[in-house]
Every structure is written in C-alpha cells, then in structure tokens.
JSON list of C-alpha atoms and ligand atoms in Angstrom, two decimals:
[
{"chain": "S", "resi": 1, "resn": "MET", "atom": "CA", "xyz": [5.47, 21.31, 5.06]},
{"chain": "S", "resi": 2, "resn": "LYS", "atom": "CA", "xyz": [2.75, 20.66, 7.59]},
{"chain": "S", "resi": 3, "resn": "ARG", "atom": "CA", "xyz": [0.45, 17.45, 6.95]},
{"chain": "S", "resi": 4, "resn": "ILE", "atom": "CA", "xyz": [-2.84, 17.29, 8.61]},
{"chain": "S", "resi": 5, "resn": "ILE", "atom": "CA", "xyz": [-5.24, 14.07, 8.62]},
{"chain": "S", "resi": 6, "resn": "THR", "atom": "CA", "xyz": [-8.65, 13.75, 9.72]},
{"chain": "S", "resi": 7, "resn": "TYR", "atom": "CA", "xyz": [-11.00, 10.62, 8.68]},
{"chain": "S", "resi": 8, "resn": "GLY", "atom": "CA", "xyz": [-14.89, 10.42, 8.13]},
{"chain": "S", "resi": 9, "resn": "THR", "atom": "CA", "xyz": [-17.86, 8.99, 6.19]},
{"chain": "S", "resi": 10, "resn": "PHE", "atom": "CA", "xyz": [-18.70, 12.76, 5.36]},
{"chain": "S", "resi": 11, "resn": "ASP", "atom": "CA", "xyz": [-22.33, 11.40, 4.05]},
{"chain": "S", "resi": 12, "resn": "MET", "atom": "CA", "xyz": [-24.90, 14.31, 2.71]},
{"chain": "S", "resi": 13, "resn": "LEU", "atom": "CA", "xyz": [-21.84, 16.73, 3.07]},
{"chain": "S", "resi": 14, "resn": "HIS", "atom": "CA", "xyz": [-23.02, 19.60, 5.39]},
{"chain": "S", "resi": 15, "resn": "TYR", "atom": "CA", "xyz": [-21.41, 22.60, 6.42]},
{"chain": "S", "resi": 16, "resn": "GLY", "atom": "CA", "xyz": [-20.45, 21.03, 10.12]},
{"chain": "S", "resi": 17, "resn": "HIS", "atom": "CA", "xyz": [-18.08, 18.90, 7.69]},
{"chain": "S", "resi": 18, "resn": "ILE", "atom": "CA", "xyz": [-17.05, 21.94, 5.92]},
{"chain": "S", "resi": 19, "resn": "ASN", "atom": "CA", "xyz": [-16.27, 23.59, 9.33]},
{"chain": "S", "resi": 20, "resn": "LEU", "atom": "CA", "xyz": [-14.17, 21.09, 10.46]},
{"chain": "S", "resi": 21, "resn": "LEU", "atom": "CA", "xyz": [-12.36, 20.54, 7.32]},
{"chain": "S", "resi": 22, "resn": "LYS", "atom": "CA", "xyz": [-11.43, 24.57, 7.16]},
{"chain": "S", "resi": 23, "resn": "ARG", "atom": "CA", "xyz": [-9.99, 24.30, 10.65]},
{"chain": "S", "resi": 24, "resn": "ALA", "atom": "CA", "xyz": [-8.49, 21.39, 10.31]},
{"chain": "S", "resi": 25, "resn": "LYS", "atom": "CA", "xyz": [-6.79, 22.99, 6.87]},
{"chain": "S", "resi": 26, "resn": "GLU", "atom": "CA", "xyz": [-6.08, 26.28, 8.75]},
{"chain": "S", "resi": 27, "resn": "MET", "atom": "CA", "xyz": [-3.61, 24.03, 11.41]},
{"chain": "S", "resi": 28, "resn": "GLY", "atom": "CA", "xyz": [-0.95, 23.15, 8.03]},
{"chain": "S", "resi": 29, "resn": "ASP", "atom": "CA", "xyz": [-0.26, 23.21, 4.47]},
{"chain": "S", "resi": 30, "resn": "TYR", "atom": "CA", "xyz": [-1.85, 19.76, 3.41]},
{"chain": "S", "resi": 31, "resn": "LEU", "atom": "CA", "xyz": [-4.96, 18.19, 4.52]},
{"chain": "S", "resi": 32, "resn": "ILE", "atom": "CA", "xyz": [-5.26, 14.46, 3.91]},
{"chain": "S", "resi": 33, "resn": "VAL", "atom": "CA", "xyz": [-9.11, 13.21, 4.14]},
{"chain": "S", "resi": 34, "resn": "VAL", "atom": "CA", "xyz": [-9.29, 9.80, 5.00]},
{"chain": "S", "resi": 35, "resn": "LEU", "atom": "CA", "xyz": [-12.79, 8.46, 3.45]},
{"chain": "S", "resi": 36, "resn": "SER", "atom": "CA", "xyz": [-14.66, 5.55, 5.04]},
{"chain": "S", "resi": 37, "resn": "THR", "atom": "CA", "xyz": [-15.20, 3.14, 2.34]},
{"chain": "S", "resi": 38, "resn": "ASP", "atom": "CA", "xyz": [-19.02, 1.92, 1.70]},
{"chain": "S", "resi": 39, "resn": "GLU", "atom": "CA", "xyz": [-17.75, -1.80, 2.71]},
{"chain": "S", "resi": 40, "resn": "PHE", "atom": "CA", "xyz": [-16.23, -0.29, 6.12]},
{"chain": "S", "resi": 41, "resn": "ASN", "atom": "CA", "xyz": [-19.67, 1.81, 6.90]},
{"chain": "S", "resi": 42, "resn": "TRP", "atom": "CA", "xyz": [-21.62, -1.16, 6.54]},
{"chain": "S", "resi": 43, "resn": "ASN", "atom": "CA", "xyz": [-19.23, -3.81, 8.30]},
{"chain": "S", "resi": 44, "resn": "SER", "atom": "CA", "xyz": [-17.73, -1.46, 10.77]},
{"chain": "S", "resi": 45, "resn": "LYS", "atom": "CA", "xyz": [-20.00, 1.44, 11.51]},
{"chain": "S", "resi": 46, "resn": "GLN", "atom": "CA", "xyz": [-23.22, 0.56, 11.04]},
{"chain": "S", "resi": 47, "resn": "LYS", "atom": "CA", "xyz": [-23.68, 3.45, 8.74]},
{"chain": "S", "resi": 48, "resn": "LYS", "atom": "CA", "xyz": [-25.89, 3.11, 4.98]},
{"chain": "S", "resi": 49, "resn": "THR", "atom": "CA", "xyz": [-25.01, 5.98, 3.42]},
{"chain": "S", "resi": 50, "resn": "TYR", "atom": "CA", "xyz": [-26.98, 7.68, 1.30]},
{"chain": "S", "resi": 51, "resn": "PHE", "atom": "CA", "xyz": [-24.15, 8.89, -1.16]},
{"chain": "S", "resi": 52, "resn": "SER", "atom": "CA", "xyz": [-21.60, 5.96, -2.45]},
{"chain": "S", "resi": 53, "resn": "TYR", "atom": "CA", "xyz": [-17.75, 6.26, -1.77]},
{"chain": "S", "resi": 54, "resn": "ASP", "atom": "CA", "xyz": [-17.21, 7.43, -4.91]},
{"chain": "S", "resi": 55, "resn": "LYS", "atom": "CA", "xyz": [-20.03, 10.28, -4.65]},
{"chain": "S", "resi": 56, "resn": "ARG", "atom": "CA", "xyz": [-18.54, 11.35, -1.24]},
{"chain": "S", "resi": 57, "resn": "LYS", "atom": "CA", "xyz": [-15.13, 11.41, -2.75]},
{"chain": "S", "resi": 58, "resn": "GLN", "atom": "CA", "xyz": [-16.32, 13.36, -5.50]},
{"chain": "S", "resi": 59, "resn": "LEU", "atom": "CA", "xyz": [-17.65, 15.99, -3.19]},
{"chain": "S", "resi": 60, "resn": "LEU", "atom": "CA", "xyz": [-14.60, 15.95, -0.91]},
{"chain": "S", "resi": 61, "resn": "GLU", "atom": "CA", "xyz": [-12.29, 16.77, -3.74]},
{"chain": "S", "resi": 62, "resn": "ALA", "atom": "CA", "xyz": [-13.91, 19.46, -5.11]},
{"chain": "S", "resi": 63, "resn": "ILE", "atom": "CA", "xyz": [-13.37, 21.41, -1.29]},
{"chain": "S", "resi": 64, "resn": "ARG", "atom": "CA", "xyz": [-10.40, 23.90, -1.31]},
{"chain": "S", "resi": 65, "resn": "TYR", "atom": "CA", "xyz": [-9.47, 22.94, 1.89]},
{"chain": "S", "resi": 66, "resn": "VAL", "atom": "CA", "xyz": [-8.78, 19.25, 1.00]},
{"chain": "S", "resi": 67, "resn": "ASP", "atom": "CA", "xyz": [-5.34, 18.32, -0.85]},
{"chain": "S", "resi": 68, "resn": "LEU", "atom": "CA", "xyz": [-6.08, 14.52, -0.79]},
{"chain": "S", "resi": 69, "resn": "VAL", "atom": "CA", "xyz": [-8.84, 11.63, 0.27]},
{"chain": "S", "resi": 70, "resn": "ILE", "atom": "CA", "xyz": [-7.70, 7.89, 0.40]},
{"chain": "S", "resi": 71, "resn": "PRO", "atom": "CA", "xyz": [-10.36, 4.97, 1.44]},
{"chain": "S", "resi": 72, "resn": "GLU", "atom": "CA", "xyz": [-10.43, 4.10, 4.86]},
{"chain": "S", "resi": 73, "resn": "GLU", "atom": "CA", "xyz": [-10.85, 0.48, 5.02]},
{"chain": "S", "resi": 74, "resn": "SER", "atom": "CA", "xyz": [-10.23, -0.50, 8.92]},
{"chain": "S", "resi": 75, "resn": "TRP", "atom": "CA", "xyz": [-10.19, 0.72, 12.24]},
{"chain": "S", "resi": 76, "resn": "ASP", "atom": "CA", "xyz": [-6.31, -0.33, 12.54]},
{"chain": "S", "resi": 77, "resn": "GLN", "atom": "CA", "xyz": [-4.91, 1.96, 9.79]},
{"chain": "S", "resi": 78, "resn": "LYS", "atom": "CA", "xyz": [-4.13, 5.25, 11.31]},
{"chain": "S", "resi": 79, "resn": "ILE", "atom": "CA", "xyz": [-0.69, 4.14, 12.89]},
{"chain": "S", "resi": 80, "resn": "SER", "atom": "CA", "xyz": [0.32, 3.27, 9.17]},
{"chain": "S", "resi": 81, "resn": "ASP", "atom": "CA", "xyz": [-1.46, 6.02, 7.86]},
{"chain": "S", "resi": 82, "resn": "VAL", "atom": "CA", "xyz": [0.20, 8.84, 9.98]},
{"chain": "S", "resi": 83, "resn": "GLN", "atom": "CA", "xyz": [3.40, 7.09, 9.98]},
{"chain": "S", "resi": 84, "resn": "LEU", "atom": "CA", "xyz": [3.15, 6.97, 5.79]},
{"chain": "S", "resi": 85, "resn": "TYR", "atom": "CA", "xyz": [2.28, 10.24, 4.66]},
{"chain": "S", "resi": 86, "resn": "GLN", "atom": "CA", "xyz": [4.70, 11.32, 7.15]},
{"chain": "S", "resi": 87, "resn": "VAL", "atom": "CA", "xyz": [1.39, 13.61, 8.94]},
{"chain": "S", "resi": 88, "resn": "ASP", "atom": "CA", "xyz": [2.19, 16.25, 11.71]},
{"chain": "S", "resi": 89, "resn": "LYS", "atom": "CA", "xyz": [-1.52, 16.57, 13.00]},
{"chain": "S", "resi": 90, "resn": "PHE", "atom": "CA", "xyz": [-4.33, 14.00, 13.49]},
{"chain": "S", "resi": 91, "resn": "VAL", "atom": "CA", "xyz": [-7.42, 16.34, 13.76]},
{"chain": "S", "resi": 92, "resn": "MET", "atom": "CA", "xyz": [-11.05, 14.96, 14.36]},
{"chain": "S", "resi": 93, "resn": "GLY", "atom": "CA", "xyz": [-14.35, 16.39, 15.50]},
{"chain": "S", "resi": 94, "resn": "ASP", "atom": "CA", "xyz": [-14.46, 16.54, 19.87]},
{"chain": "S", "resi": 95, "resn": "ASP", "atom": "CA", "xyz": [-17.07, 13.15, 19.98]},
{"chain": "S", "resi": 96, "resn": "TRP", "atom": "CA", "xyz": [-14.40, 11.38, 19.13]},
{"chain": "S", "resi": 97, "resn": "LYS", "atom": "CA", "xyz": [-12.26, 13.12, 22.63]},
{"chain": "S", "resi": 98, "resn": "GLY", "atom": "CA", "xyz": [-9.83, 10.40, 23.78]},
{"chain": "S", "resi": 99, "resn": "GLN", "atom": "CA", "xyz": [-10.31, 7.84, 21.24]},
{"chain": "S", "resi": 100, "resn": "PHE", "atom": "CA", "xyz": [-7.21, 8.47, 19.31]},
{"chain": "S", "resi": 101, "resn": "ASP", "atom": "CA", "xyz": [-4.79, 9.52, 21.95]},
{"chain": "S", "resi": 102, "resn": "PHE", "atom": "CA", "xyz": [-3.03, 6.55, 21.39]},
{"chain": "S", "resi": 103, "resn": "ILE", "atom": "CA", "xyz": [-2.01, 7.86, 18.37]},
{"chain": "S", "resi": 104, "resn": "GLU", "atom": "CA", "xyz": [0.13, 10.89, 19.87]},
{"chain": "S", "resi": 105, "resn": "SER", "atom": "CA", "xyz": [2.27, 8.22, 21.96]},
{"chain": "S", "resi": 106, "resn": "GLU", "atom": "CA", "xyz": [2.93, 5.96, 19.57]},
{"chain": "S", "resi": 107, "resn": "THR", "atom": "CA", "xyz": [3.77, 8.17, 16.98]},
{"chain": "S", "resi": 108, "resn": "ASN", "atom": "CA", "xyz": [5.31, 11.76, 16.21]},
{"chain": "S", "resi": 109, "resn": "THR", "atom": "CA", "xyz": [1.91, 13.01, 15.60]},
{"chain": "S", "resi": 110, "resn": "GLU", "atom": "CA", "xyz": [0.39, 15.67, 17.73]},
{"chain": "S", "resi": 111, "resn": "VAL", "atom": "CA", "xyz": [-4.14, 14.27, 18.12]},
{"chain": "S", "resi": 112, "resn": "VAL", "atom": "CA", "xyz": [-6.28, 17.65, 18.39]},
{"chain": "S", "resi": 113, "resn": "TYR", "atom": "CA", "xyz": [-10.03, 17.06, 18.81]},
{"chain": "S", "resi": 114, "resn": "LEU", "atom": "CA", "xyz": [-11.73, 20.59, 17.64]},
{"chain": "S", "resi": 115, "resn": "ASN", "atom": "CA", "xyz": [-15.32, 21.21, 18.81]},
{"chain": "S", "resi": 116, "resn": "ARG", "atom": "CA", "xyz": [-18.21, 19.63, 16.26]},
{"chain": "S", "resi": 117, "resn": "THR", "atom": "CA", "xyz": [-20.67, 22.33, 14.97]},
{"chain": "S", "resi": 118, "resn": "PRO", "atom": "CA", "xyz": [-23.77, 20.90, 17.51]},
{"chain": "S", "resi": 119, "resn": "GLU", "atom": "CA", "xyz": [-27.03, 21.42, 15.41]},
{"chain": "S", "resi": 120, "resn": "ILE", "atom": "CA", "xyz": [-26.21, 19.71, 12.27]},
{"chain": "S", "resi": 121, "resn": "SER", "atom": "CA", "xyz": [-25.50, 16.33, 12.00]},
{"chain": "S", "resi": 122, "resn": "THR", "atom": "CA", "xyz": [-26.67, 13.87, 8.75]},
{"chain": "S", "resi": 123, "resn": "THR", "atom": "CA", "xyz": [-28.58, 11.64, 11.36]},
{"chain": "S", "resi": 124, "resn": "GLN", "atom": "CA", "xyz": [-30.81, 15.20, 11.95]},
{"chain": "S", "resi": 125, "resn": "ILE", "atom": "CA", "xyz": [-31.14, 16.00, 8.34]},
{"chain": "S", "resi": 126, "resn": "LYS", "atom": "CA", "xyz": [-32.85, 12.15, 7.73]},
{"chain": "S", "resi": 127, "resn": "LYS", "atom": "CA", "xyz": [-35.10, 13.17, 10.64]},
{"chain": "S", "resi": 128, "resn": "ASP", "atom": "CA", "xyz": [-36.07, 16.46, 9.73]},
{"chain": "S", "resi": 129, "resn": "LEU", "atom": "CA", "xyz": [-36.65, 15.28, 6.15]},
{"chain": "S", "resi": 130, "resn": "ASN", "atom": "CA", "xyz": [-38.85, 12.32, 7.03]},
{"chain": "S", "resi": 131, "resn": "ALA", "atom": "CA", "xyz": [-40.90, 14.57, 9.08]},
{"chain": "S", "resi": 132, "resn": "LYS", "atom": "CA", "xyz": [-41.70, 16.97, 6.40]},
{"chain": "V", "resi": 201, "resn": "C2G", "atom": "N1", "xyz": [-18.51, 16.66, 12.46]},
{"chain": "V", "resi": 201, "resn": "C2G", "atom": "C1", "xyz": [-18.72, 18.12, 12.88]},
{"chain": "V", "resi": 201, "resn": "C2G", "atom": "N2", "xyz": [-19.30, 18.50, 12.98]},
{"chain": "V", "resi": 201, "resn": "C2G", "atom": "C2", "xyz": [-20.71, 18.39, 12.66]},
{"chain": "V", "resi": 201, "resn": "C2G", "atom": "C3", "xyz": [-20.72, 16.52, 11.93]},
{"chain": "V", "resi": 201, "resn": "C2G", "atom": "C4", "xyz": [-19.75, 16.28, 11.67]},
{"chain": "V", "resi": 201, "resn": "C2G", "atom": "O1", "xyz": [-17.34, 18.54, 13.27]},
{"chain": "V", "resi": 201, "resn": "C2G", "atom": "N3", "xyz": [-21.59, 18.73, 13.13]},
{"chain": "V", "resi": 201, "resn": "C2G", "atom": "C5", "xyz": [-17.54, 16.37, 12.46]},
{"chain": "V", "resi": 201, "resn": "C2G", "atom": "C6", "xyz": [-16.71, 14.89, 12.97]},
{"chain": "V", "resi": 201, "resn": "C2G", "atom": "O2", "xyz": [-16.90, 15.05, 14.08]},
{"chain": "V", "resi": 201, "resn": "C2G", "atom": "C7", "xyz": [-15.81, 14.50, 12.29]},
{"chain": "V", "resi": 201, "resn": "C2G", "atom": "C8", "xyz": [-15.90, 14.52, 10.59]},
{"chain": "V", "resi": 201, "resn": "C2G", "atom": "O3", "xyz": [-16.68, 15.73, 11.01]},
{"chain": "V", "resi": 201, "resn": "C2G", "atom": "O4", "xyz": [-14.23, 14.77, 12.74]},
{"chain": "V", "resi": 201, "resn": "C2G", "atom": "C9", "xyz": [-16.75, 13.34, 9.90]},
{"chain": "V", "resi": 201, "resn": "C2G", "atom": "O5", "xyz": [-18.26, 13.16, 10.67]},
{"chain": "V", "resi": 201, "resn": "C2G", "atom": "P1", "xyz": [-18.69, 11.65, 10.22]},
{"chain": "V", "resi": 201, "resn": "C2G", "atom": "O6", "xyz": [-18.47, 11.62, 8.71]},
{"chain": "V", "resi": 201, "resn": "C2G", "atom": "O7", "xyz": [-19.59, 11.77, 11.36]},
{"chain": "V", "resi": 201, "resn": "C2G", "atom": "O8", "xyz": [-17.17, 10.67, 10.89]},
{"chain": "V", "resi": 201, "resn": "C2G", "atom": "P2", "xyz": [-17.39, 9.59, 11.56]},
{"chain": "V", "resi": 201, "resn": "C2G", "atom": "O9", "xyz": [-18.59, 8.72, 11.23]},
{"chain": "V", "resi": 201, "resn": "C2G", "atom": "O10", "xyz": [-17.07, 10.26, 12.96]},
{"chain": "V", "resi": 201, "resn": "C2G", "atom": "O11", "xyz": [-16.15, 8.78, 11.54]},
{"chain": "V", "resi": 201, "resn": "C2G", "atom": "O12", "xyz": [-12.10, 6.47, 11.81]},
{"chain": "V", "resi": 201, "resn": "C2G", "atom": "C10", "xyz": [-12.80, 7.70, 12.21]},
{"chain": "V", "resi": 201, "resn": "C2G", "atom": "C11", "xyz": [-14.01, 7.79, 11.78]},
{"chain": "V", "resi": 201, "resn": "C2G", "atom": "O13", "xyz": [-14.03, 7.33, 10.27]},
{"chain": "V", "resi": 201, "resn": "C2G", "atom": "C12", "xyz": [-14.95, 8.95, 11.68]}
]
C-alpha cells in the first residue's frame, strides 16, 4: 500500500485545499493529513484560525480522499512521522518548494511539490468578506 502524507492548517476549507488533497491521494492508496493544532498555529505560524482543531479535523475526515488525520504540534516531527507511518511520498503545495527536500535525503520518502490553486486562499476569503 502506497502511503502519502501532507501537512497543513486547512482553515476555512476551500477548493484549493481539496485540489491538493485529491492530487495527493491520486499518487497512492492511503493519505495521512497532519493537521496543525491551534497551539502550533498560534505559537509557530502566527496563525489564528477561524475553526478550532477539532472542527478542522472533522471537516478533513469527511473528505473521501483523506484516510487519517493526526496532529501537527512541531516543525520537527516530519522525519519521525514519515518513518513511523512508513510513508512513500511527502506532498506539499509548491509555496513550500525546496523547504522539505531534507526529508528525501534523510529518509526513503519522495518529496513532491504540487502547484497551488492560485486564486484562492483563506486570507483572500477573509479579505473579500471584510470588503463586503
Ligand atoms: N494549498 C493549495 N492551494 C491553495 C491553498 C493551499 O494547494 N489555494 C495547499 C498548500 O500549499 C498546502 C495545503 O494546501 O500544501 C494546506 O495549506 P495551509 O492550510 O495554508 O497549510 P500551511 O499553513 O502552508 O501549513 O508544516 C507544514 C505546514 O503545516 C503547512
């Protein structure tokens, strides 16, 4: 079974996220989403999410492409994650291009960066709503 892993906040879930998750799943048989906790978002990404971790997890678990959702609590857990879950491919949007190449050199996990869906982002949604 080919296992895929990806990481993110996935706040205010939108079709850009779905495009990423769909393409990631198409690369294998089992997709693990490592979801940033509220504390990690606030302390390490300076992100205040609209939805709590539990709500963001509930939304992700309802997506047909997603097989498992686990917490992201630190920038440093990726190597142990890919080893523990015997991951074949590490997939991220290309806004992260190059940032995780070390995973390929340190483990047997291929790193793939997929094109982001350009016109949509949680930040843009919030901006557009405020402008109304
Ligand atoms: N994404 C995308 N297209 C968009 C928006 C997001 O393809 N229009 C992708 C991002 O590239 C990322 C995933 O969807 O791969 C989740 O995006 P975010 O929730 O913004 O995740 P991020 O804050 O980048 O967190 O340790 C890694 C971090 O947890 C990644």
